[in-house]
Tab-separated table of C-alpha atoms in Angstrom:
chain	number	residue	atom	x	y	z
A	1	GLN	CA	66.966	-26.434	24.721
A	2	VAL	CA	64.409	-24.537	26.805
A	3	ALA	CA	60.752	-25.409	27.257
A	4	LEU	CA	58.460	-22.620	28.451
A	5	VAL	CA	55.016	-22.930	30.023
A	6	GLU	CA	52.865	-19.884	30.757
A	7	SER	CA	50.120	-19.731	33.362
A	8	GLY	CA	47.978	-17.213	35.171
A	9	GLY	CA	45.796	-15.932	32.376
A	10	GLY	CA	42.076	-15.440	32.752
A	11	LEU	CA	39.167	-13.043	32.633
A	12	VAL	CA	39.387	-9.781	34.557
A	13	GLN	CA	37.455	-6.536	34.599
A	14	ALA	CA	39.007	-3.334	33.362
A	15	GLY	CA	41.139	-1.790	36.081
A	16	GLY	CA	41.934	-5.155	37.563
A	17	SER	CA	45.190	-7.061	37.865
A	18	LEU	CA	46.656	-10.377	36.817
A	19	ARG	CA	50.015	-12.016	37.349
A	20	LEU	CA	51.354	-14.270	34.649
A	21	SER	CA	54.079	-16.821	35.243
A	22	CYS	CA	56.363	-18.565	32.804
A	23	ALA	CA	58.164	-21.648	34.037
A	24	ALA	CA	61.231	-22.787	32.131
A	25	SER	CA	62.869	-26.165	31.982
A	26	GLY	CA	66.597	-26.686	31.847
A	27	ARG	CA	69.501	-25.616	33.984
A	28	THR	CA	70.538	-22.639	31.852
A	29	PHE	CA	67.544	-20.400	32.529
A	30	SER	CA	69.757	-17.802	34.158
A	31	TYR	CA	71.688	-17.344	30.894
A	32	TYR	CA	68.666	-16.152	28.932
A	33	THR	CA	66.981	-12.840	28.431
A	34	MET	CA	63.262	-13.437	28.906
A	35	GLY	CA	60.464	-11.610	27.196
A	36	TRP	CA	56.708	-11.323	27.182
A	37	PHE	CA	54.718	-10.791	24.022
A	38	ARG	CA	51.063	-10.674	23.131
A	39	GLN	CA	48.908	-11.313	20.124
A	40	ALA	CA	45.339	-10.152	19.727
A	41	PRO	CA	43.003	-11.727	17.151
A	42	GLY	CA	43.862	-10.581	13.642
A	43	GLN	CA	46.957	-8.728	14.799
A	44	GLU	CA	50.657	-9.422	14.721
A	45	ARG	CA	52.507	-10.566	17.783
A	46	GLU	CA	53.903	-7.571	19.634
A	47	PHE	CA	56.627	-7.043	22.191
A	48	VAL	CA	55.455	-6.259	25.719
A	49	THR	CA	58.492	-6.424	27.984
A	50	ALA	CA	61.851	-8.108	28.503
A	51	ILE	CA	64.245	-8.686	31.360
A	52	SER	CA	67.942	-9.406	31.110
A	53	SER	CA	69.466	-12.624	32.384
A	54	ASP	CA	70.706	-10.939	35.563
A	55	ALA	CA	67.480	-8.929	36.005
A	56	VAL	CA	69.446	-5.683	35.938
A	57	SER	CA	67.850	-4.365	32.758
A	58	THR	CA	64.192	-4.257	31.816
A	59	TYR	CA	62.449	-3.027	28.689
A	60	TYR	CA	58.818	-2.109	28.161
A	61	ALA	CA	56.552	-1.239	25.290
A	62	ASP	CA	55.151	2.272	25.645
A	63	SER	CA	51.633	0.866	25.847
A	64	VAL	CA	52.337	-0.925	29.136
A	65	LYS	CA	54.854	1.331	30.868
A	66	GLY	CA	53.764	2.174	34.382
A	67	ARG	CA	51.159	-0.606	34.426
A	68	PHE	CA	53.109	-3.824	33.834
A	69	THR	CA	56.162	-5.083	35.718
A	70	VAL	CA	58.431	-7.923	34.662
A	71	SER	CA	60.530	-9.867	37.147
A	72	ARG	CA	62.325	-13.166	37.372
A	73	ASP	CA	63.443	-15.702	39.935
A	74	ASN	CA	66.414	-17.589	38.556
A	75	ALA	CA	66.354	-20.030	41.469
A	76	LYS	CA	62.835	-21.050	40.405
A	77	ASN	CA	63.429	-20.841	36.647
A	78	THR	CA	60.439	-18.535	36.406
A	79	VAL	CA	59.677	-15.150	34.933
A	80	TYR	CA	56.637	-13.128	35.971
A	81	LEU	CA	54.497	-10.426	34.449
A	82	GLN	CA	52.491	-8.343	36.912
A	83	MET	CA	49.744	-6.545	35.025
A	84	ASN	CA	47.865	-3.740	36.776
A	85	SER	CA	45.255	-1.252	35.605
A	86	LEU	CA	44.278	-3.590	32.821
A	87	LYS	CA	42.407	-2.234	29.830
A	88	PRO	CA	40.211	-4.001	27.272
A	89	GLU	CA	42.921	-3.381	24.675
A	90	ASP	CA	45.257	-5.591	26.727
A	91	THR	CA	43.129	-8.579	25.717
A	92	ALA	CA	45.365	-11.045	23.882
A	93	VAL	CA	47.191	-14.314	24.125
A	94	TYR	CA	50.356	-13.678	26.103
A	95	PHE	CA	53.530	-15.581	25.294
A	96	CYS	CA	56.859	-15.771	27.026
A	97	ALA	CA	60.087	-16.265	25.123
A	98	ALA	CA	63.760	-16.809	25.771
A	99	ASP	CA	66.965	-16.093	23.942
A	100	ALA	CA	70.589	-15.616	24.822
A	101	SER	CA	70.477	-12.372	22.846
A	102	THR	CA	68.548	-9.422	24.277
A	103	ILE	CA	68.304	-7.908	20.810
A	104	SER	CA	66.608	-11.044	19.530
A	105	VAL	CA	64.044	-10.896	22.317
A	106	VAL	CA	63.125	-7.231	21.950
A	107	THR	CA	62.820	-7.634	18.188
A	108	THR	CA	60.451	-10.592	18.572
A	109	GLN	CA	62.992	-13.052	17.178
A	110	ALA	CA	63.579	-15.116	20.293
A	111	GLN	CA	64.591	-18.726	19.845
A	112	TYR	CA	62.276	-20.357	22.379
A	113	TRP	CA	58.562	-19.708	22.832
A	114	GLY	CA	55.807	-20.917	25.092
A	115	GLN	CA	52.313	-21.876	23.971
A	116	GLY	CA	50.639	-18.806	25.413
A	117	THR	CA	47.962	-17.982	27.954
A	118	GLN	CA	44.770	-16.059	27.255
A	119	VAL	CA	44.117	-12.765	28.997
A	120	THR	CA	40.688	-11.217	28.538
A	121	VAL	CA	39.829	-7.818	29.971
A	122	SER	CA	36.150	-6.919	30.019
A	123	SER	CA	34.922	-3.333	29.936
């Protein structure tokens, strides 16, 4: 069982930056692929990025490549999402998720999900 808690969301102007954190409970955090997803009002939840359990492999949606960076600290049971050059279309609730299967994460079928944190980018 893994419990996930996101933090770091807020209101930022276009072009600005935010860093989201996702803290996980449990001693098996290092076994899981971690992912970030977002959901804007009236839209489906979409994949943003994922990072493998050993942090060797990362995956990004085309819409965030070059602007967002995912990282993790297994000693702190935390995964991060550094978001730079933010755009109004990045406005959404951002969720982190965990699964032992990378395929499950990148296909938005992860087993464990956080409650989300709101990111609002003003123009």
